[in-house]
Short mmCIF file of C-alpha atoms and ligand atoms in Angstrom, two decimals:
data_model
loop_
_atom_site.label_atom_id
_atom_site.label_comp_id
_atom_site.label_asym_id
_atom_site.label_seq_id
_atom_site.Cartn_x
_atom_site.Cartn_y
_atom_site.Cartn_z
CA MET A 1 -6.01 11.00 -86.78
CA GLY A 2 -2.32 10.48 -85.91
CA ILE A 3 -0.89 10.52 -82.37
CA TYR A 4 0.48 14.05 -82.73
CA GLU A 5 -2.89 15.43 -83.87
CA SER A 6 -4.71 13.53 -81.10
CA LEU A 7 -2.34 14.99 -78.50
CA ILE A 8 -3.04 18.48 -79.84
CA GLU A 9 -6.77 17.83 -79.62
CA ILE A 10 -6.33 16.87 -75.94
CA ALA A 11 -3.84 19.50 -74.74
CA GLY A 12 -3.81 22.25 -77.39
CA SER A 13 -1.09 23.03 -79.96
CA ASP A 14 0.92 25.29 -77.64
CA ARG A 15 1.48 22.44 -75.17
CA VAL A 16 2.39 19.66 -77.60
CA SER A 17 5.57 19.36 -79.64
CA ASN A 18 7.42 17.00 -81.89
CA GLY A 19 9.85 19.69 -82.99
CA PRO A 20 13.56 18.80 -83.09
CA GLU A 21 14.58 21.47 -80.55
CA GLU A 22 12.21 20.22 -77.84
CA LEU A 23 12.89 16.56 -78.64
CA HIS A 24 16.63 17.17 -78.32
CA PHE A 25 16.09 18.63 -74.87
CA TYR A 26 13.72 15.90 -73.64
CA SER A 27 15.92 13.07 -74.99
CA ARG A 28 18.67 13.56 -72.38
CA ASP A 29 19.28 14.79 -68.88
CA ALA A 30 22.08 16.46 -66.96
CA GLY A 31 23.78 13.18 -65.97
CA ALA A 32 26.21 10.95 -67.84
CA GLN A 33 23.73 8.49 -69.37
CA VAL A 34 23.44 7.95 -73.12
CA PRO A 35 20.64 10.11 -74.68
CA ARG A 36 17.50 8.32 -75.96
CA ARG A 37 14.97 9.79 -78.33
CA ALA A 38 11.57 11.12 -77.32
CA ASP A 39 8.88 11.33 -80.06
CA TYR A 40 6.41 13.78 -78.50
CA VAL A 41 6.36 16.16 -75.57
CA VAL A 42 3.14 17.20 -73.86
CA LEU A 43 2.57 19.56 -70.95
CA PRO A 44 -0.82 18.61 -69.55
CA LYS A 45 -2.72 21.14 -67.44
CA THR A 46 -5.34 18.91 -65.82
CA THR A 47 -5.88 15.38 -64.53
CA GLU A 48 -8.49 14.88 -67.27
CA GLU A 49 -5.88 15.68 -69.93
CA VAL A 50 -3.45 13.19 -68.36
CA GLN A 51 -6.21 10.61 -68.34
CA LYS A 52 -7.02 11.14 -72.04
CA ILE A 53 -3.34 11.00 -73.01
CA VAL A 54 -2.88 7.71 -71.14
CA VAL A 55 -5.97 6.18 -72.77
CA LEU A 56 -4.69 7.28 -76.18
CA ALA A 57 -1.22 5.87 -75.46
CA ALA A 58 -2.59 2.54 -74.18
CA GLY A 59 -4.77 2.21 -77.31
CA GLU A 60 -1.83 2.94 -79.61
CA ARG A 61 0.71 1.10 -77.41
CA VAL A 62 2.89 4.18 -77.26
CA PRO A 63 5.19 4.56 -74.24
CA VAL A 64 4.52 7.35 -71.73
CA THR A 65 7.28 8.74 -69.53
CA PRO A 66 6.24 11.14 -66.78
CA MET A 67 8.75 13.85 -66.02
CA GLY A 68 9.07 16.38 -63.21
CA GLY A 69 12.26 18.45 -63.23
CA GLY A 70 14.18 15.67 -65.00
CA PHE A 71 17.03 16.08 -62.52
CA THR A 72 17.56 12.60 -61.08
CA LEU A 73 20.70 12.51 -63.26
CA SER A 74 20.10 8.79 -63.92
CA ALA A 75 17.91 9.29 -67.00
CA LEU A 76 14.82 8.05 -65.17
CA ALA A 77 12.64 10.54 -67.02
CA VAL A 78 14.32 10.04 -70.41
CA PRO A 79 12.21 7.67 -72.54
CA ASN A 80 13.95 4.38 -73.19
CA ARG A 81 11.73 3.38 -76.09
CA GLY A 82 10.55 6.69 -77.47
CA GLY A 83 6.93 7.79 -77.20
CA ILE A 84 5.43 10.60 -75.16
CA VAL A 85 7.23 12.58 -72.46
CA LEU A 86 4.58 13.92 -70.13
CA ASP A 87 6.14 17.03 -68.66
CA MET A 88 4.16 17.55 -65.47
CA LYS A 89 5.43 21.09 -64.90
CA GLY A 90 2.27 22.43 -66.57
CA MET A 91 0.30 21.25 -63.51
CA ASP A 92 1.77 23.69 -61.05
CA ARG A 93 -0.97 24.72 -58.63
CA ILE A 94 -0.61 24.69 -54.88
CA LEU A 95 -4.16 23.66 -54.05
CA GLU A 96 -4.26 23.81 -50.27
CA VAL A 97 -2.09 24.48 -47.28
CA ASN A 98 -3.66 23.33 -44.06
CA GLU A 99 -1.98 25.31 -41.27
CA MET A 100 -3.67 23.44 -38.49
CA SER A 101 -3.14 19.84 -39.62
CA ARG A 102 0.12 20.89 -41.31
CA TYR A 103 0.03 19.49 -44.84
CA ALA A 104 0.10 20.87 -48.38
CA LEU A 105 -1.88 19.55 -51.34
CA ILE A 106 -0.09 20.27 -54.60
CA GLU A 107 -0.15 19.31 -58.27
CA ALA A 108 2.63 17.19 -59.72
CA GLY A 109 4.52 20.02 -61.41
CA VAL A 110 5.05 22.25 -58.36
CA THR A 111 8.77 22.86 -57.98
CA GLN A 112 10.70 22.89 -54.73
CA ALA A 113 11.39 26.60 -55.20
CA ALA A 114 7.70 27.39 -55.84
CA LEU A 115 6.49 25.59 -52.70
CA ARG A 116 9.25 27.06 -50.61
CA SER A 117 8.60 30.64 -51.67
CA TYR A 118 4.82 30.16 -51.36
CA LEU A 119 5.23 28.97 -47.78
CA LYS A 120 7.66 31.77 -47.00
CA ARG A 121 5.16 34.37 -48.23
CA ASN A 122 1.94 32.88 -46.88
CA HIS A 123 2.81 30.48 -44.06
CA PRO A 124 6.18 31.61 -42.71
CA ASP A 125 5.98 29.31 -39.69
CA LEU A 126 5.81 26.20 -41.86
CA GLN A 127 8.36 24.39 -44.01
CA HIS A 128 8.62 21.31 -46.18
CA SER A 129 11.57 18.94 -46.44
CA THR A 130 13.68 20.47 -49.24
CA PRO A 131 16.31 18.38 -51.05
CA GLU A 132 19.73 19.79 -51.87
CA ALA A 133 18.78 19.51 -55.53
CA PRO A 134 18.39 22.39 -58.02
CA PRO A 135 15.28 24.51 -57.21
CA ALA A 136 13.53 23.49 -60.47
CA VAL A 137 13.01 19.88 -59.38
CA THR A 138 9.48 18.88 -58.44
CA VAL A 139 8.27 18.10 -54.94
CA VAL A 140 6.16 15.18 -56.15
CA ALA A 141 8.84 13.35 -58.17
CA ASN A 142 11.27 13.80 -55.29
CA ALA A 143 8.86 12.15 -52.87
CA LEU A 144 8.12 9.39 -55.41
CA ILE A 145 11.81 8.52 -55.76
CA GLN A 146 12.21 8.38 -51.97
CA GLY A 147 14.30 11.55 -51.87
CA HIS A 148 15.46 13.26 -48.71
CA GLY A 149 15.54 16.88 -47.65
CA HIS A 150 17.03 19.28 -45.14
CA ILE A 151 14.91 17.98 -42.25
CA SER A 152 15.03 14.29 -43.18
CA PRO A 153 17.48 13.31 -40.43
CA ARG A 154 14.81 14.50 -38.02
CA TYR A 155 11.54 13.55 -39.71
CA GLY A 156 12.30 10.79 -42.22
CA VAL A 157 12.74 10.49 -45.97
CA ASN A 158 10.35 12.51 -48.11
CA SER A 159 8.26 9.54 -49.25
CA ASP A 160 7.39 8.92 -45.58
CA MET A 161 5.81 12.38 -45.51
CA ILE A 162 3.19 11.61 -48.17
CA THR A 163 -0.34 11.86 -46.76
CA GLY A 164 -2.35 11.29 -49.93
CA MET A 165 -2.30 11.02 -53.72
CA GLU A 166 -4.39 11.27 -56.84
CA VAL A 167 -3.10 8.90 -59.50
CA VAL A 168 -3.99 8.26 -63.13
CA LEU A 169 -3.58 4.52 -63.65
CA PRO A 170 -2.04 3.22 -66.90
CA THR A 171 -5.53 2.01 -67.86
CA GLY A 172 -6.97 5.51 -67.45
CA GLU A 173 -8.85 5.32 -64.12
CA VAL A 174 -8.25 8.13 -61.64
CA CYS A 175 -7.65 6.80 -58.16
CA LYS A 176 -7.33 8.49 -54.77
CA ILE A 177 -5.12 7.20 -51.99
CA GLY A 178 -5.45 7.86 -48.28
CA SER A 179 -8.16 9.82 -46.46
CA SER A 180 -8.99 11.64 -49.73
CA SER A 181 -10.47 8.35 -51.03
CA LEU A 182 -13.19 8.62 -48.35
CA ALA A 183 -13.71 12.34 -47.88
CA PRO A 184 -12.25 15.63 -49.14
CA THR A 185 -9.44 15.55 -46.55
CA TRP A 186 -5.79 14.95 -47.33
CA PHE A 187 -4.28 14.68 -43.86
CA THR A 188 -3.31 10.99 -43.71
CA ARG A 189 -2.80 7.94 -45.89
CA GLY A 190 -3.83 5.46 -43.23
CA PRO A 191 -5.10 3.43 -41.49
CA LEU A 192 -6.03 1.80 -44.81
CA PRO A 193 -4.26 -0.69 -47.07
CA ASP A 194 -1.23 1.47 -47.97
CA LEU A 195 -1.61 1.85 -51.73
CA ALA A 196 0.95 4.67 -51.87
CA GLY A 197 3.57 1.92 -52.03
CA LEU A 198 2.30 1.00 -55.50
CA PHE A 199 3.67 4.30 -56.81
CA VAL A 200 6.64 5.12 -54.57
CA GLY A 201 10.00 3.87 -55.91
CA TRP A 202 8.55 2.65 -59.21
CA TYR A 203 9.88 5.46 -61.45
CA GLY A 204 6.54 6.15 -63.07
CA THR A 205 6.04 2.57 -64.26
CA THR A 206 2.76 2.03 -62.41
CA GLY A 207 0.88 5.30 -62.83
CA ILE A 208 1.05 9.06 -63.02
CA VAL A 209 0.61 10.97 -59.79
CA THR A 210 -1.31 14.14 -60.57
CA LYS A 211 -1.81 15.45 -57.02
CA LEU A 212 -0.02 14.71 -53.79
CA SER A 213 -0.37 15.89 -50.24
CA MET A 214 2.54 15.93 -47.87
CA ARG A 215 3.36 16.90 -44.35
CA LEU A 216 4.62 20.34 -43.44
CA TYR A 217 6.66 20.99 -40.33
CA PRO A 218 6.99 23.87 -37.87
CA LYS A 219 9.84 26.15 -38.85
CA PRO A 220 12.07 26.91 -35.86
CA LYS A 221 13.07 30.56 -35.34
CA TYR A 222 16.68 29.79 -34.48
CA ARG A 223 19.16 27.79 -36.56
CA ASP A 224 22.88 27.41 -36.53
CA VAL A 225 25.56 25.17 -37.93
CA PHE A 226 28.33 23.44 -36.01
CA VAL A 227 31.16 21.68 -37.75
CA PHE A 228 33.50 19.07 -36.32
CA SER A 229 36.34 17.36 -38.17
CA THR A 230 38.35 14.18 -37.95
CA ASP A 231 40.98 12.31 -39.95
CA ASP A 232 40.03 8.98 -38.47
CA ILE A 233 37.57 7.51 -40.95
CA ASP A 234 37.00 4.45 -38.76
CA LEU A 235 35.35 6.65 -36.13
CA ILE A 236 32.53 7.74 -38.43
CA PRO A 237 29.98 4.97 -37.66
CA GLU A 238 30.32 5.47 -33.93
CA VAL A 239 30.07 9.26 -34.23
CA ILE A 240 26.87 8.95 -36.28
CA SER A 241 25.39 6.36 -33.96
CA GLU A 242 26.12 8.42 -30.84
CA VAL A 243 25.21 11.82 -32.29
CA THR A 244 21.83 10.60 -33.54
CA ARG A 245 21.08 8.81 -30.27
CA LEU A 246 20.48 12.23 -28.75
CA ASP A 247 17.72 12.91 -31.29
CA LEU A 248 18.36 16.66 -31.30
CA LEU A 249 19.42 17.39 -34.87
CA GLU A 250 17.66 19.08 -37.77
CA ASP A 251 20.17 18.03 -40.42
CA PHE A 252 23.41 16.08 -40.35
CA PHE A 253 25.75 15.62 -43.26
CA LEU A 254 29.35 14.68 -43.87
CA ILE A 255 31.55 16.35 -46.44
CA SER A 256 35.10 15.91 -47.65
CA GLN A 257 37.04 16.97 -50.72
CA GLU A 258 40.61 16.26 -51.76
CA LYS A 259 41.04 19.83 -52.99
CA PRO A 260 41.51 22.45 -51.64
CA ASP A 261 43.81 20.88 -49.05
CA TRP A 262 41.95 22.34 -46.06
CA MET A 263 38.84 20.38 -47.15
CA ASN A 264 40.72 17.08 -47.12
CA HIS A 265 39.31 15.87 -43.79
CA CYS A 266 36.00 14.38 -42.77
CA PHE A 267 33.72 17.22 -41.67
CA PHE A 268 30.62 16.46 -39.64
CA VAL A 269 28.12 19.22 -40.33
CA LEU A 270 25.38 19.48 -37.71
CA ILE A 271 22.47 21.82 -38.30
CA LEU A 272 20.81 22.57 -35.00
CA SER A 273 17.61 24.50 -34.56
CA GLY A 274 15.29 25.58 -31.80
CA HIS A 275 12.03 27.38 -31.29
CA PHE A 276 13.71 29.20 -28.40
CA GLU A 277 17.19 30.66 -28.25
CA LYS A 278 17.89 28.78 -25.04
CA GLU A 279 16.99 25.52 -26.78
CA LEU A 280 19.59 26.17 -29.49
CA VAL A 281 22.28 27.13 -26.97
CA LEU A 282 21.55 24.00 -24.97
CA LYS A 283 21.84 21.76 -28.04
CA ARG A 284 25.09 23.45 -29.11
CA ASP A 285 26.61 23.00 -25.66
CA ILE A 286 25.56 19.37 -25.52
CA TYR A 287 27.29 18.60 -28.82
CA LYS A 288 30.44 20.54 -27.96
CA LYS A 289 30.70 18.61 -24.73
CA PHE A 290 29.93 15.37 -26.53
CA PHE A 291 32.75 15.80 -29.08
CA ARG A 292 35.20 17.07 -26.45
CA GLY A 293 34.75 13.81 -24.59
CA PHE A 294 34.55 11.58 -27.66
CA ALA A 295 37.21 8.87 -28.22
CA GLY A 296 39.58 10.20 -25.56
CA GLY A 297 39.00 13.81 -26.56
CA ASN A 298 41.63 14.32 -29.27
CA LYS A 299 40.25 12.70 -32.40
CA VAL A 300 37.37 14.98 -33.31
CA ALA A 301 37.93 18.74 -33.37
CA PHE A 302 35.42 21.58 -33.24
CA VAL A 303 35.92 23.93 -36.20
CA GLU A 304 36.03 27.26 -34.37
CA ASP A 305 36.79 29.48 -37.33
CA LEU A 306 34.19 28.38 -39.87
CA HIS A 307 34.31 30.94 -42.69
CA PRO A 308 31.13 33.07 -42.78
CA ALA A 309 30.59 32.22 -46.47
CA LEU A 310 30.72 28.53 -45.68
CA ARG A 311 28.43 29.00 -42.66
CA LYS A 312 25.90 30.68 -44.94
CA ARG A 313 26.17 27.93 -47.55
CA PHE A 314 25.55 25.23 -44.95
CA LEU A 315 22.57 27.07 -43.53
CA ASP A 316 21.01 27.86 -46.91
CA VAL A 317 18.04 25.74 -47.93
CA PRO A 318 18.86 23.98 -50.22
CA PRO A 319 22.43 23.97 -48.86
CA LEU A 320 25.85 23.51 -50.30
CA ALA A 321 25.80 20.42 -52.50
CA ALA A 322 23.50 21.74 -55.21
CA LEU A 323 26.42 23.93 -56.20
CA ALA A 324 28.63 20.92 -56.71
CA ALA A 325 27.16 20.39 -60.17
CA ASP A 326 29.32 23.14 -61.57
CA PHE A 327 32.62 22.86 -59.79
CA ARG A 328 34.59 21.66 -62.75
CA LYS A 329 35.01 22.82 -66.31
CA GLY A 330 32.20 21.43 -68.43
CA GLY A 331 29.53 21.34 -65.73
CA GLY A 332 28.71 17.60 -65.73
CA PHE A 333 27.69 15.94 -62.48
CA GLU A 334 26.62 12.42 -61.59
CA TYR A 335 26.58 10.30 -58.47
CA THR A 336 25.81 6.94 -57.00
CA GLY A 337 23.44 7.64 -54.13
CA ALA A 338 24.30 4.65 -51.97
CA ILE A 339 21.91 3.95 -49.13
CA LEU A 340 24.23 2.15 -46.73
CA PRO A 341 24.26 0.78 -43.20
CA ILE A 342 26.53 3.14 -41.25
CA GLU A 343 28.99 0.45 -40.22
CA LYS A 344 30.01 0.11 -43.89
CA ILE A 345 31.03 3.77 -44.23
CA PRO A 346 34.81 3.35 -43.68
CA GLU A 347 35.02 0.64 -46.35
CA ALA A 348 32.86 2.62 -48.77
CA TRP A 349 34.97 5.73 -48.08
CA ARG A 350 38.27 4.04 -48.90
CA LYS A 351 37.05 2.01 -51.86
CA GLY A 352 35.21 5.04 -53.28
CA ILE A 353 38.48 7.00 -53.34
CA GLU A 354 40.21 4.06 -55.04
CA ILE A 355 37.51 4.00 -57.74
CA MET A 356 37.70 7.74 -58.32
CA HIS A 357 41.49 7.74 -58.59
CA ARG A 358 41.43 4.84 -61.03
CA TYR A 359 39.37 7.04 -63.35
CA GLY A 360 41.35 10.24 -62.76
CA ILE A 361 38.61 11.84 -60.63
CA LEU A 362 39.32 13.85 -57.48
CA CYS A 363 37.36 12.68 -54.47
CA SER A 364 34.44 14.83 -53.39
CA TYR A 365 32.01 13.39 -50.87
CA VAL A 366 28.68 14.68 -49.55
CA HIS A 367 26.71 12.20 -47.44
CA GLN A 368 23.48 12.83 -45.60
CA VAL A 369 22.65 10.91 -42.45
CA LEU A 370 19.16 9.41 -42.66
CA PRO A 371 16.91 8.15 -39.90
CA GLY A 372 17.73 4.68 -38.73
CA PRO A 373 20.51 5.78 -38.62
CA GLY A 374 21.53 4.99 -42.19
CA ILE A 375 23.33 7.11 -44.72
CA MET A 376 22.95 8.38 -48.27
CA PHE A 377 26.59 8.01 -49.24
CA GLY A 378 27.26 10.09 -52.35
CA PHE A 379 29.99 8.81 -54.65
CA ASN A 380 30.18 12.08 -56.58
CA TYR A 381 31.61 12.52 -60.04
CA SER A 382 31.93 15.85 -61.76
CA PHE A 383 32.99 15.72 -65.38
CA ASN A 384 33.55 17.80 -68.46
CA ARG A 385 30.51 17.36 -70.66
CA ALA A 386 32.55 18.28 -73.75
CA ASP A 387 35.09 15.51 -73.13
CA LYS A 388 33.97 12.04 -74.33
CA LYS A 389 36.70 10.22 -72.42
CA ASP A 390 35.71 12.00 -69.21
CA ILE A 391 32.08 10.96 -69.68
CA GLU A 392 33.13 7.37 -70.38
CA ASN A 393 35.26 7.34 -67.21
CA THR A 394 32.33 8.70 -65.21
CA ARG A 395 30.06 5.92 -66.49
CA LYS A 396 32.63 3.28 -65.56
CA ALA A 397 33.23 4.79 -62.11
CA LEU A 398 29.47 4.96 -61.57
CA GLU A 399 29.09 1.30 -62.47
CA GLU A 400 31.85 0.36 -60.03
CA SER A 401 30.40 2.37 -57.16
CA ASN A 402 26.97 0.88 -57.88
CA ARG A 403 28.43 -2.61 -57.65
CA LEU A 404 30.34 -1.72 -54.49
CA THR A 405 27.12 -0.43 -52.94
CA TYR A 406 25.36 -3.76 -53.44
CA GLU A 407 28.44 -5.70 -52.29
CA LEU A 408 28.36 -3.71 -49.05
CA GLY A 409 24.75 -4.73 -48.47
CA GLY A 410 23.31 -1.37 -49.50
CA MET A 411 21.00 -0.13 -52.21
CA VAL A 412 21.45 2.30 -55.07
CA TRP A 413 18.95 5.12 -54.69
CA LYS A 414 17.32 6.39 -57.91
CA GLY A 415 19.62 4.11 -59.91
CA GLU A 416 19.83 4.24 -63.68
CA GLN A 417 18.95 1.11 -65.66
CA GLY A 418 22.34 -0.55 -65.03
CA ALA A 419 21.93 -0.13 -61.27
CA GLN A 420 18.35 -1.42 -61.44
CA LYS A 421 19.58 -4.49 -63.29
CA MET A 422 22.24 -5.12 -60.63
CA ALA A 423 19.51 -4.90 -57.97
CA MET A 424 17.21 -7.29 -59.84
CA ASP A 425 20.05 -9.78 -60.43
CA ARG A 426 20.58 -9.95 -56.66
CA MET A 427 16.95 -9.79 -55.60
CA ASP A 428 15.03 -12.62 -54.02
CA PRO A 429 13.30 -14.24 -57.07
CA ASN A 430 9.88 -14.14 -55.42
CA THR A 431 10.24 -10.44 -54.69
CA LEU A 432 11.22 -9.81 -58.29
CA GLN A 433 8.28 -11.82 -59.51
CA LEU A 434 5.94 -9.84 -57.27
CA ILE A 435 7.29 -6.57 -58.71
CA THR A 436 6.77 -7.88 -62.23
CA ARG A 437 3.23 -9.07 -61.46
CA VAL A 438 2.23 -5.77 -59.88
CA LYS A 439 3.53 -3.88 -62.90
CA ARG A 440 1.70 -6.17 -65.30
CA LEU A 441 -1.52 -5.89 -63.34
CA LEU A 442 -1.44 -2.11 -63.28
CA ASP A 443 0.01 -1.60 -66.75
CA PRO A 444 -1.20 -4.47 -68.95
CA GLU A 445 -0.04 -2.77 -72.18
CA GLY A 446 3.45 -2.09 -70.78
CA ILE A 447 3.37 1.57 -71.78
CA MET A 448 4.63 3.23 -68.59
CA ASN A 449 8.28 4.32 -68.68
CA PRO A 450 9.36 0.95 -70.13
CA GLY A 451 12.86 -0.30 -69.43
CA ASN A 452 12.66 0.54 -65.73
CA TRP A 453 12.29 -2.25 -63.16
CA GLU A 454 12.14 -4.63 -66.09
CA PRO A 455 13.83 -8.01 -65.55
CA GLY A 456 15.93 -9.06 -68.54
CA ASP A 457 14.53 -12.60 -68.79
CA GLY A 458 10.88 -11.55 -69.20
CA ARG A 459 9.76 -12.88 -65.79
C1 LIG B 503 23.32 18.74 -57.49
C2 LIG B 503 22.21 17.82 -57.12
C3 LIG B 503 21.95 17.56 -55.78
C4 LIG B 503 20.89 16.71 -55.41
N1 LIG B 503 20.61 16.53 -54.08
C5 LIG B 503 19.53 15.82 -53.72
C6 LIG B 503 19.15 15.72 -52.34
O1 LIG B 503 19.77 16.27 -51.45
N2 LIG B 503 18.06 15.00 -52.03
C7 LIG B 503 17.31 14.41 -52.98
O2 LIG B 503 16.32 13.79 -52.64
N3 LIG B 503 17.66 14.47 -54.29
C8 LIG B 503 18.73 15.15 -54.68
N4 LIG B 503 19.07 15.21 -56.01
C9 LIG B 503 18.41 14.31 -56.99
C10 LIG B 503 17.19 14.87 -57.73
O3 LIG B 503 17.52 16.06 -58.39
C11 LIG B 503 16.01 15.13 -56.83
O4 LIG B 503 15.68 13.97 -56.10
C12 LIG B 503 14.79 15.65 -57.56
O5 LIG B 503 13.86 16.09 -56.59
C13 LIG B 503 14.10 14.69 -58.45
O6 LIG B 503 12.93 15.34 -58.90
P1 LIG B 503 12.67 15.64 -60.43
O7 LIG B 503 11.45 16.49 -60.50
O8 LIG B 503 13.88 16.16 -61.09
O9 LIG B 503 12.37 14.14 -60.90
P2 LIG B 503 12.41 13.53 -62.36
O10 LIG B 503 13.82 13.21 -62.73
O11 LIG B 503 11.65 14.37 -63.32
O12 LIG B 503 11.59 12.17 -62.15
C14 LIG B 503 12.06 11.15 -61.32
C15 LIG B 503 11.28 9.86 -61.60
O13 LIG B 503 9.92 10.03 -61.21
C16 LIG B 503 9.04 9.82 -62.32
N5 LIG B 503 7.99 10.82 -62.18
C17 LIG B 503 8.11 12.18 -62.27
N6 LIG B 503 6.93 12.76 -62.06
C18 LIG B 503 6.04 11.77 -61.84
C19 LIG B 503 4.64 11.75 -61.59
N7 LIG B 503 3.94 12.87 -61.48
N8 LIG B 503 4.04 10.55 -61.43
C20 LIG B 503 4.73 9.40 -61.53
N9 LIG B 503 6.06 9.36 -61.78
C21 LIG B 503 6.70 10.54 -61.93
C22 LIG B 503 9.90 9.98 -63.56
O14 LIG B 503 9.41 9.23 -64.63
C23 LIG B 503 11.24 9.47 -63.07
O15 LIG B 503 11.28 8.07 -63.19
C24 LIG B 503 20.11 16.07 -56.41
C25 LIG B 503 20.37 16.33 -57.76
C26 LIG B 503 21.40 17.20 -58.11
C27 LIG B 503 21.60 17.50 -59.56
#
């Protein structure tokens, strides 16, 4: 029996395809990377099906690429060497929400929108950390790529919120991580050897997560947005350091755009929330006073007349930036997500604008402050998907901002293969060897999303 027929025997003919229409779709993503061809697409429904597919693939040495929403934009879920794309969106059950211990247990294909609306309907006092990404992205893949959501400045990046996992290893065993490995509870991943780290940040090269539990958080009744602006880029690190010292924020991001002209400043967007109205008022007053007294009192201004439409966009979950994907003719969007120490922001800001201008791109920045404090500094590029030159310029700009990120002592988050290579070229050789050994140990046939975290010299 051929691979296609075997896949049909495992998952059924309506959830397997090698048709040209589906393969076209699964061979590319919404970013600027070069398409690569998938051979088969499967939408498994159960862990057992995933297990059988992996055993089949290992026996036939066929690559397997797990995919959630496919929206990292860096082609991380596009197969580099063909084979099977395992579209996890078929596994879309929300298995448990524990109100008291505040966690949710979900299957790998549950989208951000599905979990959000489920919580809104059934557990309105709880929320999960929602990224600014399109609603069709999956909660699990986002946590696995160390994504960040609208409450990350307060509670940490989304991978920190994982409390347990069920994983199908590349050799076919199903493995539980955290308290669920001892008892049917999913409330914590330790104290135990922290095996979650074998699957977080690896881009599906070490196993397929079929279930994941993650923390939920109380949803405050009162929320508001306060915006402050400055033209002094050099003040940004100090503002972030001081503002986060107070430990009172729900979300904190910075935005700036060259056009329209009124956006051509650095805007600090503070989302404040409170369980009590008085709490919110107190926080707002503290920040107003803080900025009034900051740097002699005349460098950072409170934006009094924030347009109601903009206020709504900032307060939406997911907020503003998800809309950025479409702000130019052609609808292409791509970015270097640079995780940077905050003191490097002014240099990154200026050099990022230089890079964009060199490639004829208008500057548009959205950066989210992360705990630490650190920052996810977004070098954003929108491009016309129908214009080859524009795509080529975007790739070159992306490569430059990736390099700049490493030169500034940062890391490229969810980097495409080029960015991964730059990281591995700079990495401590023993660390790189450890990564390679772990991968080999878990995936002896080298079938899992090959091409990612793969050193060029075969170490
Ligand atoms: C406009 C826009 C704004 C964005 N803003 C944010 C933001 O604010 N915060 C943020 O965090 N992200 C953001 N993103 C990036 C990205 O869309 C999200 O991080 C998204 O959640 C990734 O999830 P996905 O389901 O699309 O992952 P995918 O692209 O499908 O997968 C990501 C990686 O995980 C692997 N993988 C997928 N599922 C599994 C599994 N079950 N087991 C093992 N490996 C698996 C894949 O092989 C791939 O390597 C944004 C994207 C866009 C387009």
